[in-house]
Amino acid sequence: MTSDISADFNSFSNVENQTITNNLRLETTDFSKYLRNIAGIHVSYLPVAVICTGLDLIFTLITLVMGSTNMSECPIEPLIPIYLVVISTINLVMIILTTIAIILHMRKIDEDILAFFYVNSSAIVILILQLFSFIWLIFGSVWTFDIYNDVQYSQINQNNYCKSSLYKYAIVSIVLQYIIPFVLCGARNASSIRRKIH
């Protein structure tokens, strides 16, 4: 015994369809806004976003070059250049996803269902990559600072050698990756406090 169920969506008036669509859009926009804020896709001031993204891209490309060109230059801890390559590659992917999602959001294209799906999917992927990046940062910190007292920069053929520029860059990179999020959170909180006072 089979039964056919059918619905005639054309029988709804445009007013009813518009109301349903607006309610759906409001519900998804609230969730979408929260997700974009967590992933860093929500931009309130475009020039600052462009400057920050540009600086992040420069730092990421320098890190990628430092790691990839010095793969065999740190026998005491060969994972340091690998750490730099992986962290910079992840960051590059996040920059690309974030930039595309910001462009879609700023142009209000994300109100279209496909763009909305892309922006929210990107936000979820960015959150997963941020989590992996943080875990990878901890591994990189252990690999880098564990050899701090044993590393030497002059005798290339020794097992405790690491190229000076590579090792020092890894230290600076790691320290910045710990400091910058706190500075950005502090700046964001300070600006919101200033807005509440005025």
mmCIF file of C-alpha atoms in Angstrom:
data_model
loop_
_atom_site.group_PDB
_atom_site.id
_atom_site.type_symbol
_atom_site.label_atom_id
_atom_site.label_comp_id
_atom_site.label_asym_id
_atom_site.label_seq_id
_atom_site.Cartn_x
_atom_site.Cartn_y
_atom_site.Cartn_z
ATOM 1 C CA MET A 1 0.000 0.000 0.000
ATOM 2 C CA THR A 2 1.556 3.252 -1.098
ATOM 3 C CA SER A 3 0.356 6.706 -0.436
ATOM 4 C CA ASP A 4 1.257 9.800 -2.336
ATOM 5 C CA ILE A 5 1.769 12.973 -0.407
ATOM 6 C CA SER A 6 1.966 16.178 -2.341
ATOM 7 C CA ALA A 7 1.983 19.837 -1.496
ATOM 8 C CA ASP A 8 1.268 22.807 -3.676
ATOM 9 C CA PHE A 9 3.705 25.521 -2.604
ATOM 10 C CA ASN A 10 2.311 27.885 -5.206
ATOM 11 C CA SER A 11 -0.936 28.133 -3.253
ATOM 12 C CA PHE A 12 0.806 30.209 -0.549
ATOM 13 C CA SER A 13 0.619 33.913 -1.096
ATOM 14 C CA ASN A 14 3.797 35.950 -1.526
ATOM 15 C CA VAL A 15 3.144 37.713 1.774
ATOM 16 C CA GLU A 16 3.131 34.400 3.642
ATOM 17 C CA ASN A 17 6.255 33.228 1.790
ATOM 18 C CA GLN A 18 8.016 36.515 2.540
ATOM 19 C CA THR A 19 7.127 36.256 6.245
ATOM 20 C CA ILE A 20 8.453 32.701 6.445
ATOM 21 C CA THR A 21 11.643 33.710 4.609
ATOM 22 C CA ASN A 22 12.209 36.739 6.861
ATOM 23 C CA ASN A 23 11.713 34.671 10.022
ATOM 24 C CA LEU A 24 14.124 32.057 8.722
ATOM 25 C CA ARG A 25 16.663 34.734 7.796
ATOM 26 C CA LEU A 26 16.440 36.353 11.250
ATOM 27 C CA GLU A 27 16.982 33.034 13.007
ATOM 28 C CA THR A 28 19.953 32.052 10.832
ATOM 29 C CA THR A 29 21.486 35.535 10.957
ATOM 30 C CA ASP A 30 21.610 35.484 14.762
ATOM 31 C CA PHE A 31 23.469 32.159 14.748
ATOM 32 C CA SER A 32 25.604 33.251 11.829
ATOM 33 C CA LYS A 33 26.648 36.467 13.561
ATOM 34 C CA TYR A 34 27.710 34.562 16.686
ATOM 35 C CA LEU A 35 29.672 32.028 14.632
ATOM 36 C CA ARG A 36 31.378 34.749 12.561
ATOM 37 C CA ASN A 37 32.397 36.638 15.707
ATOM 38 C CA ILE A 38 34.037 33.555 17.197
ATOM 39 C CA ALA A 39 35.892 32.755 13.960
ATOM 40 C CA GLY A 40 36.971 36.368 13.436
ATOM 41 C CA ILE A 41 34.944 36.875 10.263
ATOM 42 C CA HIS A 42 32.796 39.705 11.625
ATOM 43 C CA VAL A 43 34.456 43.015 10.740
ATOM 44 C CA SER A 44 33.288 46.291 12.181
ATOM 45 C CA TYR A 45 35.977 48.540 10.670
ATOM 46 C CA LEU A 46 37.330 47.544 7.246
ATOM 47 C CA PRO A 47 40.648 49.506 7.176
ATOM 48 C CA VAL A 48 41.783 47.858 10.412
ATOM 49 C CA ALA A 49 40.814 44.437 9.040
ATOM 50 C CA VAL A 50 42.802 45.065 5.844
ATOM 51 C CA ILE A 51 45.888 46.213 7.778
ATOM 52 C CA CYS A 52 45.730 43.302 10.237
ATOM 53 C CA THR A 53 45.182 40.763 7.457
ATOM 54 C CA GLY A 54 48.066 42.247 5.464
ATOM 55 C CA LEU A 55 50.430 42.067 8.438
ATOM 56 C CA ASP A 56 49.275 38.533 9.212
ATOM 57 C CA LEU A 57 49.885 37.520 5.590
ATOM 58 C CA ILE A 58 53.410 38.997 5.603
ATOM 59 C CA PHE A 59 54.254 37.258 8.892
ATOM 60 C CA THR A 60 52.792 33.978 7.586
ATOM 61 C CA LEU A 61 54.772 34.093 4.333
ATOM 62 C CA ILE A 62 58.015 34.897 6.179
ATOM 63 C CA THR A 63 57.359 31.956 8.509
ATOM 64 C CA LEU A 64 56.679 29.656 5.558
ATOM 65 C CA VAL A 65 59.901 30.722 3.826
ATOM 66 C CA MET A 66 61.969 30.383 7.032
ATOM 67 C CA GLY A 67 60.703 26.871 7.649
ATOM 68 C CA SER A 68 60.800 25.572 4.084
ATOM 69 C CA THR A 69 64.247 26.929 3.189
ATOM 70 C CA ASN A 70 65.868 25.619 6.379
ATOM 71 C CA MET A 71 64.475 22.078 6.562
ATOM 72 C CA SER A 72 67.861 20.458 7.224
ATOM 73 C CA GLU A 73 69.431 23.320 9.179
ATOM 74 C CA CYS A 74 68.510 22.206 12.699
ATOM 75 C CA PRO A 75 69.814 18.712 13.521
ATOM 76 C CA ILE A 76 69.289 19.212 17.268
ATOM 77 C CA GLU A 77 65.526 19.429 16.649
ATOM 78 C CA PRO A 78 64.508 18.756 13.028
ATOM 79 C CA LEU A 79 60.845 19.338 13.908
ATOM 80 C CA ILE A 80 61.340 23.113 14.301
ATOM 81 C CA PRO A 81 61.331 23.872 10.539
ATOM 82 C CA ILE A 82 58.435 21.428 10.086
ATOM 83 C CA TYR A 83 56.567 23.248 12.848
ATOM 84 C CA LEU A 84 57.086 26.572 11.032
ATOM 85 C CA VAL A 85 55.891 25.178 7.690
ATOM 86 C CA VAL A 86 52.773 23.563 9.169
ATOM 87 C CA ILE A 87 51.766 26.559 11.316
ATOM 88 C CA SER A 88 52.228 28.974 8.410
ATOM 89 C CA THR A 89 50.305 26.747 5.989
ATOM 90 C CA ILE A 90 47.391 26.489 8.423
ATOM 91 C CA ASN A 91 47.464 30.247 8.939
ATOM 92 C CA LEU A 92 47.520 30.844 5.171
ATOM 93 C CA VAL A 93 44.421 28.665 4.722
ATOM 94 C CA MET A 94 42.677 30.559 7.545
ATOM 95 C CA ILE A 95 43.588 33.911 5.959
ATOM 96 C CA ILE A 96 42.152 32.829 2.601
ATOM 97 C CA LEU A 97 38.934 31.436 4.111
ATOM 98 C CA THR A 98 38.481 34.484 6.331
ATOM 99 C CA THR A 99 39.099 36.944 3.495
ATOM 100 C CA ILE A 100 36.570 35.286 1.192
ATOM 101 C CA ALA A 101 33.999 35.034 3.994
ATOM 102 C CA ILE A 102 34.511 38.704 4.945
ATOM 103 C CA ILE A 103 34.059 39.801 1.324
ATOM 104 C CA LEU A 104 30.843 37.788 1.040
ATOM 105 C CA HIS A 105 29.584 39.135 4.347
ATOM 106 C CA MET A 106 30.509 42.777 3.636
ATOM 107 C CA ARG A 107 28.729 42.652 0.275
ATOM 108 C CA LYS A 108 25.673 41.109 1.955
ATOM 109 C CA ILE A 109 25.998 38.181 -0.435
ATOM 110 C CA ASP A 110 25.841 35.785 2.513
ATOM 111 C CA GLU A 111 22.098 36.377 2.622
ATOM 112 C CA ASP A 112 21.959 34.009 -0.356
ATOM 113 C CA ILE A 113 21.717 30.414 0.910
ATOM 114 C CA LEU A 114 24.891 29.172 -0.853
ATOM 115 C CA ALA A 115 27.006 32.083 0.342
ATOM 116 C CA PHE A 116 25.460 31.763 3.807
ATOM 117 C CA PHE A 117 26.466 28.087 3.812
ATOM 118 C CA TYR A 118 30.001 28.994 2.671
ATOM 119 C CA VAL A 119 30.444 31.707 5.324
ATOM 120 C CA ASN A 120 29.214 29.478 8.134
ATOM 121 C CA SER A 121 31.129 26.430 6.883
ATOM 122 C CA SER A 122 34.250 28.586 6.659
ATOM 123 C CA ALA A 123 33.687 29.766 10.219
ATOM 124 C CA ILE A 124 33.468 26.171 11.442
ATOM 125 C CA VAL A 125 36.602 25.157 9.494
ATOM 126 C CA ILE A 126 38.443 28.223 10.830
ATOM 127 C CA LEU A 127 37.489 27.295 14.401
ATOM 128 C CA ILE A 128 38.787 23.744 13.892
ATOM 129 C CA LEU A 129 42.008 25.082 12.345
ATOM 130 C CA GLN A 130 42.419 27.537 15.231
ATOM 131 C CA LEU A 131 42.121 24.679 17.710
ATOM 132 C CA PHE A 132 44.664 22.595 15.776
ATOM 133 C CA SER A 133 46.907 25.655 15.450
ATOM 134 C CA PHE A 134 46.850 26.200 19.217
ATOM 135 C CA ILE A 135 47.730 22.543 19.877
ATOM 136 C CA TRP A 136 50.479 22.747 17.230
ATOM 137 C CA LEU A 137 51.777 25.934 18.905
ATOM 138 C CA ILE A 138 52.153 24.020 22.164
ATOM 139 C CA PHE A 139 54.111 21.265 20.386
ATOM 140 C CA GLY A 140 56.284 23.880 18.662
ATOM 141 C CA SER A 141 56.928 25.566 21.999
ATOM 142 C CA VAL A 142 58.079 22.294 23.541
ATOM 143 C CA TRP A 143 60.324 21.471 20.580
ATOM 144 C CA THR A 144 61.839 24.960 20.522
ATOM 145 C CA PHE A 145 62.300 25.754 24.202
ATOM 146 C CA ASP A 146 63.298 22.224 25.236
ATOM 147 C CA ILE A 147 66.676 22.661 23.490
ATOM 148 C CA TYR A 148 67.210 26.289 24.548
ATOM 149 C CA ASN A 149 70.209 25.548 26.825
ATOM 150 C CA ASP A 150 71.796 22.948 24.516
ATOM 151 C CA VAL A 151 71.631 24.596 21.090
ATOM 152 C CA GLN A 152 74.735 26.085 19.464
ATOM 153 C CA TYR A 153 74.987 28.083 16.241
ATOM 154 C CA SER A 154 78.607 27.810 15.070
ATOM 155 C CA GLN A 155 79.600 24.173 14.484
ATOM 156 C CA ILE A 156 77.412 23.012 11.620
ATOM 157 C CA ASN A 157 78.493 19.359 11.725
ATOM 158 C CA GLN A 158 77.559 18.868 15.409
ATOM 159 C CA ASN A 159 74.306 17.230 16.536
ATOM 160 C CA ASN A 160 73.394 20.184 18.768
ATOM 161 C CA TYR A 161 73.566 22.713 15.907
ATOM 162 C CA CYS A 162 70.665 24.822 14.720
ATOM 163 C CA LYS A 163 70.933 27.728 12.301
ATOM 164 C CA SER A 164 70.834 30.906 14.370
ATOM 165 C CA SER A 165 68.308 32.802 12.237
ATOM 166 C CA LEU A 166 65.954 29.797 12.092
ATOM 167 C CA TYR A 167 66.041 29.122 15.827
ATOM 168 C CA LYS A 168 65.721 32.752 16.877
ATOM 169 C CA TYR A 169 62.897 33.303 14.402
ATOM 170 C CA ALA A 170 61.083 30.263 15.811
ATOM 171 C CA ILE A 171 61.383 31.735 19.324
ATOM 172 C CA VAL A 172 60.116 35.163 18.230
ATOM 173 C CA SER A 173 57.304 33.565 16.222
ATOM 174 C CA ILE A 174 56.129 31.469 19.155
ATOM 175 C CA VAL A 175 56.283 34.348 21.637
ATOM 176 C CA LEU A 176 54.290 36.581 19.255
ATOM 177 C CA GLN A 177 51.679 33.872 18.761
ATOM 178 C CA TYR A 178 51.122 33.819 22.517
ATOM 179 C CA ILE A 179 51.149 37.607 22.994
ATOM 180 C CA ILE A 180 49.166 38.899 19.982
ATOM 181 C CA PRO A 181 45.809 37.248 20.855
ATOM 182 C CA PHE A 182 45.922 38.779 24.342
ATOM 183 C CA VAL A 183 46.777 42.209 22.923
ATOM 184 C CA LEU A 184 43.933 41.963 20.394
ATOM 185 C CA CYS A 185 41.459 40.843 23.065
ATOM 186 C CA GLY A 186 42.601 43.687 25.307
ATOM 187 C CA ALA A 187 42.232 46.220 22.495
ATOM 188 C CA ARG A 188 38.776 44.899 21.616
ATOM 189 C CA ASN A 189 37.668 45.052 25.262
ATOM 190 C CA ALA A 190 39.173 48.529 25.740
ATOM 191 C CA SER A 191 37.318 49.901 22.711
ATOM 192 C CA SER A 192 34.020 48.384 23.872
ATOM 193 C CA ILE A 193 34.541 49.836 27.367
ATOM 194 C CA ARG A 194 35.275 53.259 25.842
ATOM 195 C CA ARG A 195 32.058 53.053 23.819
ATOM 196 C CA LYS A 196 30.060 52.241 26.952
ATOM 197 C CA ILE A 197 31.583 55.179 28.861
ATOM 198 C CA HIS A 198 30.851 57.707 26.128
#
